[in-house]
Amino acid sequence: MAKAESVLTAVRALLPAIAEAAADVDRNGAVDPGTVARLQEAGFFSMLQPTSFGGLEGEPDDYLAATREISAACTSTGWLAGMLGVSTWHLALFDERAQHDVWDSDRRALLCASYAPTGRLERVNGDFRLSGRWSHCTGIDHASWLMAGALVVGDDGAAQDFVVALVPRHDYVVEANWNGLGLRGIGAHDVVVAGAIVPGYRTFGWVSPDQRSRLAPLYRLPQPILYTHTGTAPVLGAALGMLTARHPEVSHPLSAVAMADADLELSVLQMRRNVAELMDCARADATPEAELMLRSRRDQVVAFERAMAAIRLLAPDVDGELVERVWRDVQTAQMHVANDVERVLSVAGQFAFGLKVDAFIL
């Protein structure tokens, strides 16, 4: 706890400068590398990194809280930091040799990820040859490795499996084409790989039961949980930031503002509760019940919806430049699969009424 508190304290010290730079981030279409370096110095990117590689291996709730607070200052910076941070968590699920490849020479190396299966892996003498193009690679300019979704194909060209391949910077080309309506600073450019050789141990599918029992509790969490929560935390942060930035003379009844405040607090508490229960399961090396998995996903997308509603309510009472930027940011965040409210609630509703749910929403 003390280590997490020291990271949060260090991150909070950076927030005024991050907020001051937010307009420039939006205007220039990039988060300054110096900001990422200062977040690195504060320990943010070590929060989910294994202790064996110098990380804190901390609690997910502390990481999500830090992501919200950064996002309250600048949504682009919070989204970028959150996505780079959660990729550090994912690397801990790979073969330990892959972790050594990334972190032995640089404990602060960052990774970017794109999980759409738009790559092709062909078997070559026990390893793979990877080719493909990936879009929306958030933070690629700040990363030295890419985790890329790909289909393993057989000699007949038919898909056999879906895995994630780990690729170093010298094996891919970045095509700088991110020009989103919002989140303009996240640098979600396209990446191209043309025939790079990937050792078999640098590919990853899902954690097997045998592997799971050997992992630290943090890395036994269900694989989609941190990604989906990371996709909502910046929007919650943006809404909380607008709540503190509103003018004293509000145009809405104070009761409506109080309700928005309560909704945001409720969302934070619900997400905290669910993640804590999932961590309890992880510590016990137990598989979470379907009810907990769906409740976690339901509460996470409802938190997104509440944050959007709060931003709409507060917009008339906040300075125009901030409102315009945040509004564009959250509209772009809404496109992320983590925030597909209708799809998730439809499945949660089916489950609530006792109807068969074939697969959980990822």
GROMACS .gro file of C-alpha atoms in nm:
model
  362
    1MET     CA    1   0.000   0.000   0.000
    2ALA     CA    2   0.280   0.240   0.089
    3LYS     CA    3   0.440   0.194  -0.252
    4ALA     CA    4   0.108   0.251  -0.428
    5GLU     CA    5   0.046   0.565  -0.223
    6SER     CA    6   0.390   0.698  -0.313
    7VAL     CA    7   0.317   0.642  -0.684
    8LEU     CA    8  -0.021   0.815  -0.655
    9THR     CA    9   0.142   1.105  -0.472
   10ALA     CA   10   0.409   1.135  -0.742
   11VAL     CA   11   0.149   1.116  -1.020
   12ARG     CA   12  -0.064   1.383  -0.851
   13ALA     CA   13   0.235   1.616  -0.844
   14LEU     CA   14   0.244   1.594  -1.225
   15LEU     CA   15  -0.125   1.668  -1.280
   16PRO     CA   16  -0.108   2.050  -1.298
   17ALA     CA   17   0.153   2.033  -1.575
   18ILE     CA   18  -0.043   1.761  -1.757
   19ALA     CA   19  -0.359   1.974  -1.741
   20GLU     CA   20  -0.171   2.280  -1.863
   21ALA     CA   21  -0.038   2.084  -2.163
   22ALA     CA   22  -0.376   1.929  -2.255
   23ALA     CA   23  -0.463   2.189  -2.519
   24ASP     CA   24  -0.120   2.149  -2.680
   25VAL     CA   25  -0.159   1.770  -2.678
   26ASP     CA   26  -0.487   1.808  -2.865
   27ARG     CA   27  -0.352   2.072  -3.103
   28ASN     CA   28  -0.025   1.891  -3.181
   29GLY     CA   29  -0.173   1.541  -3.190
   30ALA     CA   30   0.082   1.392  -2.951
   31VAL     CA   31   0.167   1.354  -2.584
   32ASP     CA   32   0.514   1.489  -2.525
   33PRO     CA   33   0.772   1.212  -2.459
   34GLY     CA   34   0.882   1.413  -2.156
   35THR     CA   35   0.539   1.361  -2.000
   36VAL     CA   36   0.565   0.985  -2.052
   37ALA     CA   37   0.915   0.992  -1.901
   38ARG     CA   38   0.788   1.179  -1.595
   39LEU     CA   39   0.507   0.927  -1.549
   40GLN     CA   40   0.772   0.659  -1.577
   41GLU     CA   41   0.978   0.831  -1.307
   42ALA     CA   42   0.667   0.853  -1.088
   43GLY     CA   43   0.631   0.474  -1.110
   44PHE     CA   44   0.301   0.466  -1.299
   45PHE     CA   45   0.412   0.210  -1.558
   46SER     CA   46   0.560  -0.017  -1.292
   47MET     CA   47   0.228  -0.053  -1.108
   48LEU     CA   48   0.129  -0.371  -1.295
   49GLN     CA   49   0.482  -0.490  -1.376
   50PRO     CA   50   0.610  -0.807  -1.202
   51THR     CA   51   0.836  -0.757  -0.901
   52SER     CA   52   1.085  -0.995  -1.062
   53PHE     CA   53   1.152  -0.724  -1.321
   54GLY     CA   54   1.155  -0.431  -1.081
   55GLY     CA   55   0.783  -0.358  -1.085
   56LEU     CA   56   0.538  -0.304  -0.799
   57GLU     CA   57   0.297  -0.585  -0.892
   58GLY     CA   58   0.035  -0.371  -0.723
   59GLU     CA   59  -0.340  -0.365  -0.687
   60PRO     CA   60  -0.550  -0.303  -1.002
   61ASP     CA   61  -0.762  -0.048  -0.816
   62ASP     CA   62  -0.459   0.174  -0.753
   63TYR     CA   63  -0.365   0.160  -1.121
   64LEU     CA   64  -0.721   0.244  -1.228
   65ALA     CA   65  -0.734   0.531  -0.977
   66ALA     CA   66  -0.411   0.675  -1.116
   67THR     CA   67  -0.546   0.641  -1.471
   68ARG     CA   68  -0.865   0.827  -1.374
   69GLU     CA   69  -0.670   1.110  -1.215
   70ILE     CA   70  -0.436   1.154  -1.513
   71SER     CA   71  -0.741   1.152  -1.742
   72ALA     CA   72  -0.912   1.420  -1.535
   73ALA     CA   73  -0.618   1.644  -1.624
   74CYS     CA   74  -0.593   1.532  -1.991
   75THR     CA   75  -0.801   1.252  -2.139
   76SER     CA   76  -0.551   1.179  -2.416
   77THR     CA   77  -0.265   1.146  -2.168
   78GLY     CA   78  -0.473   0.926  -1.937
   79TRP     CA   79  -0.586   0.698  -2.219
   80LEU     CA   80  -0.232   0.667  -2.354
   81ALA     CA   81  -0.081   0.596  -2.013
   82GLY     CA   82  -0.354   0.347  -1.921
   83MET     CA   83  -0.317   0.144  -2.239
   84LEU     CA   84   0.062   0.134  -2.217
   85GLY     CA   85   0.036   0.034  -1.850
   86VAL     CA   86  -0.207  -0.252  -1.906
   87SER     CA   87   0.016  -0.393  -2.181
   88THR     CA   88   0.284  -0.432  -1.913
   89TRP     CA   89   0.038  -0.650  -1.722
   90HIS     CA   90  -0.024  -0.863  -2.030
   91LEU     CA   91   0.345  -0.927  -2.092
   92ALA     CA   92   0.361  -1.093  -1.749
   93LEU     CA   93   0.138  -1.370  -1.890
   94PHE     CA   94   0.388  -1.457  -2.163
   95ASP     CA   95   0.663  -1.717  -2.136
   96GLU     CA   96   0.929  -1.586  -1.896
   97ARG     CA   97   1.184  -1.590  -2.179
   98ALA     CA   98   0.975  -1.329  -2.362
   99GLN     CA   99   0.967  -1.112  -2.050
  100HIS     CA  100   1.345  -1.134  -2.027
  101ASP     CA  101   1.374  -1.034  -2.394
  102VAL     CA  102   1.182  -0.714  -2.323
  103TRP     CA  103   1.300  -0.615  -1.976
  104ASP     CA  104   1.652  -0.753  -1.929
  105SER     CA  105   1.813  -0.465  -2.116
  106ASP     CA  106   1.556  -0.201  -2.015
  107ARG     CA  107   1.330  -0.246  -1.713
  108ARG     CA  108   1.134   0.058  -1.832
  109ALA     CA  109   1.059  -0.071  -2.181
  110LEU     CA  110   0.696  -0.005  -2.278
  111LEU     CA  111   0.469  -0.213  -2.500
  112CYS     CA  112   0.183  -0.122  -2.728
  113ALA     CA  113  -0.092  -0.364  -2.832
  114SER     CA  114  -0.344  -0.421  -3.110
  115TYR     CA  115  -0.548  -0.737  -3.069
  116ALA     CA  116  -0.749  -0.739  -3.390
  117PRO     CA  117  -0.650  -1.064  -3.567
  118THR     CA  118  -0.523  -0.885  -3.877
  119GLY     CA  119  -0.188  -1.065  -3.885
  120ARG     CA  120  -0.089  -1.400  -4.028
  121LEU     CA  121   0.151  -1.643  -3.861
  122GLU     CA  122   0.305  -1.924  -4.064
  123ARG     CA  123   0.507  -2.201  -3.897
  124VAL     CA  124   0.879  -2.203  -3.979
  125ASN     CA  125   1.098  -2.466  -3.810
  126GLY     CA  126   0.922  -2.441  -3.475
  127ASP     CA  127   0.893  -2.063  -3.491
  128PHE     CA  128   0.663  -1.834  -3.693
  129ARG     CA  129   0.678  -1.585  -3.975
  130LEU     CA  130   0.449  -1.288  -3.908
  131SER     CA  131   0.297  -1.053  -4.165
  132GLY     CA  132   0.011  -0.806  -4.134
  133ARG     CA  133  -0.115  -0.457  -4.065
  134TRP     CA  134  -0.264  -0.339  -3.737
  135SER     CA  135  -0.467  -0.024  -3.683
  136HIS     CA  136  -0.520   0.188  -3.371
  137CYS     CA  137  -0.192   0.096  -3.200
  138THR     CA  138  -0.223   0.340  -2.910
  139GLY     CA  139   0.111   0.468  -2.785
  140ILE     CA  140   0.325   0.305  -3.052
  141ASP     CA  141   0.556   0.610  -3.064
  142HIS     CA  142   0.644   0.557  -2.696
  143ALA     CA  143   0.680   0.177  -2.712
  144SER     CA  144   0.972  -0.043  -2.808
  145TRP     CA  145   0.765  -0.361  -2.853
  146LEU     CA  146   0.431  -0.447  -3.015
  147MET     CA  147   0.185  -0.717  -2.910
  148ALA     CA  148  -0.010  -0.800  -3.227
  149GLY     CA  149  -0.312  -1.024  -3.273
  150ALA     CA  150  -0.270  -1.283  -3.547
  151LEU     CA  151  -0.413  -1.605  -3.687
  152VAL     CA  152  -0.193  -1.912  -3.707
  153VAL     CA  153  -0.247  -2.062  -4.052
  154GLY     CA  154  -0.168  -2.411  -4.177
  155ASP     CA  155  -0.009  -2.519  -4.503
  156ASP     CA  156  -0.353  -2.505  -4.664
  157GLY     CA  157  -0.398  -2.142  -4.556
  158ALA     CA  158  -0.678  -2.224  -4.312
  159ALA     CA  159  -0.681  -2.053  -3.973
  160GLN     CA  160  -0.589  -2.287  -3.687
  161ASP     CA  161  -0.563  -2.062  -3.382
  162PHE     CA  162  -0.565  -1.704  -3.258
  163VAL     CA  163  -0.259  -1.582  -3.068
  164VAL     CA  164  -0.077  -1.262  -2.979
  165ALA     CA  165   0.274  -1.220  -3.118
  166LEU     CA  166   0.541  -1.010  -2.946
  167VAL     CA  167   0.751  -0.809  -3.193
  168PRO     CA  168   1.049  -0.575  -3.128
  169ARG     CA  169   1.068  -0.225  -3.273
  170HIS     CA  170   1.316  -0.316  -3.547
  171ASP     CA  171   1.069  -0.567  -3.695
  172TYR     CA  172   0.782  -0.330  -3.763
  173VAL     CA  173   0.716  -0.005  -3.948
  174VAL     CA  174   0.493   0.269  -3.807
  175GLU     CA  175   0.265   0.451  -4.052
  176ALA     CA  176   0.176   0.775  -3.875
  177ASN     CA  177  -0.189   0.818  -3.974
  178TRP     CA  178  -0.382   0.870  -3.647
  179ASN     CA  179  -0.619   1.163  -3.695
  180GLY     CA  180  -0.905   1.088  -3.459
  181LEU     CA  181  -1.184   1.330  -3.378
  182GLY     CA  182  -1.079   1.310  -3.015
  183LEU     CA  183  -0.804   1.148  -2.808
  184ARG     CA  184  -0.580   1.317  -3.058
  185GLY     CA  185  -0.267   1.271  -2.851
  186ILE     CA  186  -0.275   0.891  -2.822
  187GLY     CA  187  -0.085   0.831  -3.147
  188ALA     CA  188  -0.292   0.527  -3.245
  189HIS     CA  189  -0.109   0.481  -3.574
  190ASP     CA  190  -0.101   0.182  -3.808
  191VAL     CA  191   0.182  -0.070  -3.783
  192VAL     CA  192   0.305  -0.301  -4.060
  193VAL     CA  193   0.508  -0.621  -4.021
  194ALA     CA  194   0.643  -0.794  -4.332
  195GLY     CA  195   0.770  -1.146  -4.271
  196ALA     CA  196   0.933  -1.103  -3.929
  197ILE     CA  197   1.047  -1.424  -3.756
  198VAL     CA  198   0.882  -1.465  -3.415
  199PRO     CA  199   1.015  -1.734  -3.177
  200GLY     CA  200   0.744  -1.965  -3.056
  201TYR     CA  201   0.785  -1.852  -2.696
  202ARG     CA  202   0.700  -1.496  -2.800
  203THR     CA  203   0.344  -1.597  -2.887
  204PHE     CA  204   0.058  -1.623  -2.642
  205GLY     CA  205  -0.301  -1.747  -2.651
  206TRP     CA  206  -0.471  -1.801  -2.316
  207VAL     CA  207  -0.345  -1.893  -1.971
  208SER     CA  208  -0.372  -2.269  -1.917
  209PRO     CA  209  -0.492  -2.404  -1.580
  210ASP     CA  210  -0.141  -2.534  -1.509
  211GLN     CA  211   0.020  -2.200  -1.591
  212ARG     CA  212  -0.242  -2.008  -1.394
  213SER     CA  213  -0.154  -2.181  -1.066
  214ARG     CA  214   0.209  -2.071  -1.102
  215LEU     CA  215   0.125  -1.703  -1.162
  216ALA     CA  216   0.109  -1.435  -0.894
  217PRO     CA  217  -0.252  -1.341  -0.805
  218LEU     CA  218  -0.244  -1.017  -1.007
  219TYR     CA  219  -0.184  -1.219  -1.323
  220ARG     CA  220  -0.461  -1.469  -1.250
  221LEU     CA  221  -0.727  -1.206  -1.318
  222PRO     CA  222  -0.951  -1.296  -1.613
  223GLN     CA  223  -0.766  -1.163  -1.914
  224PRO     CA  224  -1.023  -0.912  -2.045
  225ILE     CA  225  -1.097  -0.743  -1.711
  226LEU     CA  226  -0.814  -0.492  -1.692
  227TYR     CA  227  -0.846  -0.401  -2.059
  228THR     CA  228  -1.216  -0.325  -2.041
  229HIS     CA  229  -1.182  -0.130  -1.716
  230THR     CA  230  -0.889   0.064  -1.862
  231GLY     CA  231  -1.115   0.161  -2.153
  232THR     CA  232  -1.367   0.321  -1.915
  233ALA     CA  233  -1.140   0.471  -1.648
  234PRO     CA  234  -1.032   0.768  -1.868
  235VAL     CA  235  -1.394   0.863  -1.941
  236LEU     CA  236  -1.478   0.848  -1.571
  237GLY     CA  237  -1.173   1.063  -1.509
  238ALA     CA  238  -1.280   1.314  -1.774
  239ALA     CA  239  -1.625   1.344  -1.612
  240LEU     CA  240  -1.474   1.388  -1.266
  241GLY     CA  241  -1.243   1.655  -1.408
  242MET     CA  242  -1.538   1.845  -1.551
  243LEU     CA  243  -1.718   1.824  -1.218
  244THR     CA  244  -1.433   2.006  -1.047
  245ALA     CA  245  -1.393   2.254  -1.337
  246ARG     CA  246  -1.756   2.370  -1.346
  247HIS     CA  247  -1.843   2.733  -1.274
  248PRO     CA  248  -1.993   2.814  -0.933
  249GLU     CA  249  -2.301   2.961  -1.104
  250VAL     CA  250  -2.448   2.651  -1.265
  251SER     CA  251  -2.729   2.661  -1.517
  252HIS     CA  252  -2.877   2.333  -1.393
  253PRO     CA  253  -3.050   2.270  -1.060
  254LEU     CA  254  -2.794   2.182  -0.794
  255SER     CA  255  -2.985   1.860  -0.738
  256ALA     CA  256  -2.893   1.746  -1.091
  257VAL     CA  257  -2.527   1.826  -1.031
  258ALA     CA  258  -2.540   1.637  -0.701
  259MET     CA  259  -2.695   1.339  -0.880
  260ALA     CA  260  -2.418   1.340  -1.140
  261ASP     CA  261  -2.161   1.353  -0.859
  262ALA     CA  262  -2.331   1.060  -0.684
  263ASP     CA  263  -2.349   0.858  -1.008
  264LEU     CA  264  -1.977   0.899  -1.069
  265GLU     CA  265  -1.890   0.806  -0.712
  266LEU     CA  266  -2.121   0.504  -0.733
  267SER     CA  267  -1.950   0.390  -1.053
  268VAL     CA  268  -1.606   0.411  -0.896
  269LEU     CA  269  -1.726   0.215  -0.593
  270GLN     CA  270  -1.895  -0.054  -0.803
  271MET     CA  271  -1.589  -0.105  -1.020
  272ARG     CA  272  -1.368  -0.112  -0.711
  273ARG     CA  273  -1.592  -0.374  -0.547
  274ASN     CA  274  -1.598  -0.597  -0.853
  275VAL     CA  275  -1.223  -0.582  -0.912
  276ALA     CA  276  -1.163  -0.656  -0.542
  277GLU     CA  277  -1.387  -0.965  -0.562
  278LEU     CA  278  -1.207  -1.079  -0.876
  279MET     CA  279  -0.875  -1.035  -0.697
  280ASP     CA  280  -1.010  -1.244  -0.408
  281CYS     CA  281  -1.082  -1.521  -0.658
  282ALA     CA  282  -0.735  -1.481  -0.804
  283ARG     CA  283  -0.571  -1.507  -0.462
  284ALA     CA  284  -0.768  -1.825  -0.395
  285ASP     CA  285  -0.680  -1.954  -0.744
  286ALA     CA  286  -1.054  -1.992  -0.805
  287THR     CA  287  -1.248  -1.936  -1.127
  288PRO     CA  288  -1.491  -1.644  -1.089
  289GLU     CA  289  -1.859  -1.726  -1.111
  290ALA     CA  290  -2.049  -1.621  -1.422
  291GLU     CA  291  -2.253  -1.376  -1.215
  292LEU     CA  292  -1.941  -1.190  -1.101
  293MET     CA  293  -1.791  -1.177  -1.450
  294LEU     CA  294  -2.107  -1.037  -1.604
  295ARG     CA  295  -2.172  -0.800  -1.315
  296SER     CA  296  -1.818  -0.664  -1.353
  297ARG     CA  297  -1.866  -0.601  -1.724
  298ARG     CA  298  -2.217  -0.461  -1.672
  299ASP     CA  299  -2.108  -0.215  -1.404
  300GLN     CA  300  -1.810  -0.108  -1.613
  301VAL     CA  301  -2.019  -0.015  -1.919
  302VAL     CA  302  -2.285   0.147  -1.699
  303ALA     CA  303  -2.004   0.355  -1.548
  304PHE     CA  304  -1.916   0.467  -1.899
  305GLU     CA  305  -2.280   0.561  -1.966
  306ARG     CA  306  -2.307   0.754  -1.639
  307ALA     CA  307  -1.986   0.942  -1.717
  308MET     CA  308  -2.118   1.040  -2.059
  309ALA     CA  309  -2.443   1.161  -1.902
  310ALA     CA  310  -2.252   1.366  -1.645
  311ILE     CA  311  -2.040   1.527  -1.918
  312ARG     CA  312  -2.354   1.620  -2.113
  313LEU     CA  313  -2.509   1.771  -1.802
  314LEU     CA  314  -2.200   1.968  -1.698
  315ALA     CA  315  -2.104   2.093  -2.046
  316PRO     CA  316  -2.289   2.429  -2.023
  317ASP     CA  317  -2.115   2.509  -1.695
  318VAL     CA  318  -1.753   2.450  -1.804
  319ASP     CA  319  -1.522   2.666  -2.015
  320GLY     CA  320  -1.585   2.612  -2.384
  321GLU     CA  321  -1.238   2.496  -2.487
  322LEU     CA  322  -1.230   2.226  -2.220
  323VAL     CA  323  -1.584   2.110  -2.302
  324GLU     CA  324  -1.513   2.090  -2.673
  325ARG     CA  325  -1.196   1.887  -2.622
  326VAL     CA  326  -1.342   1.649  -2.365
  327TRP     CA  327  -1.655   1.598  -2.573
  328ARG     CA  328  -1.446   1.491  -2.872
  329ASP     CA  329  -1.232   1.269  -2.652
  330VAL     CA  330  -1.524   1.075  -2.504
  331GLN     CA  331  -1.697   1.037  -2.841
  332THR     CA  332  -1.380   0.870  -2.965
  333ALA     CA  333  -1.355   0.656  -2.651
  334GLN     CA  334  -1.711   0.539  -2.716
  335MET     CA  335  -1.585   0.360  -3.028
  336HIS     CA  336  -1.365   0.128  -2.822
  337VAL     CA  337  -1.498  -0.226  -2.780
  338ALA     CA  338  -1.473  -0.189  -2.401
  339ASN     CA  339  -1.751   0.071  -2.410
  340ASP     CA  340  -2.007  -0.112  -2.625
  341VAL     CA  341  -2.290  -0.050  -2.378
  342GLU     CA  342  -2.580  -0.198  -2.577
  343ARG     CA  343  -2.402  -0.523  -2.656
  344VAL     CA  344  -2.287  -0.583  -2.299
  345LEU     CA  345  -2.620  -0.495  -2.138
  346SER     CA  346  -2.806  -0.720  -2.380
  347VAL     CA  347  -2.603  -1.019  -2.264
  348ALA     CA  348  -2.624  -0.914  -1.898
  349GLY     CA  349  -3.001  -0.888  -1.938
  350GLN     CA  350  -3.022  -1.235  -2.087
  351PHE     CA  351  -2.829  -1.374  -1.793
  352ALA     CA  352  -3.042  -1.183  -1.539
  353PHE     CA  353  -3.357  -1.342  -1.682
  354GLY     CA  354  -3.208  -1.689  -1.674
  355LEU     CA  355  -3.156  -1.715  -2.048
  356LYS     CA  356  -2.862  -1.906  -2.190
  357VAL     CA  357  -2.546  -1.702  -2.242
  358ASP     CA  358  -2.306  -1.886  -2.470
  359ALA     CA  359  -2.002  -1.664  -2.415
  360PHE     CA  360  -1.905  -1.378  -2.193
  361ILE     CA  361  -1.860  -1.034  -2.340
  362LEU     CA  362  -1.491  -0.950  -2.370
   0.00000   0.00000   0.00000
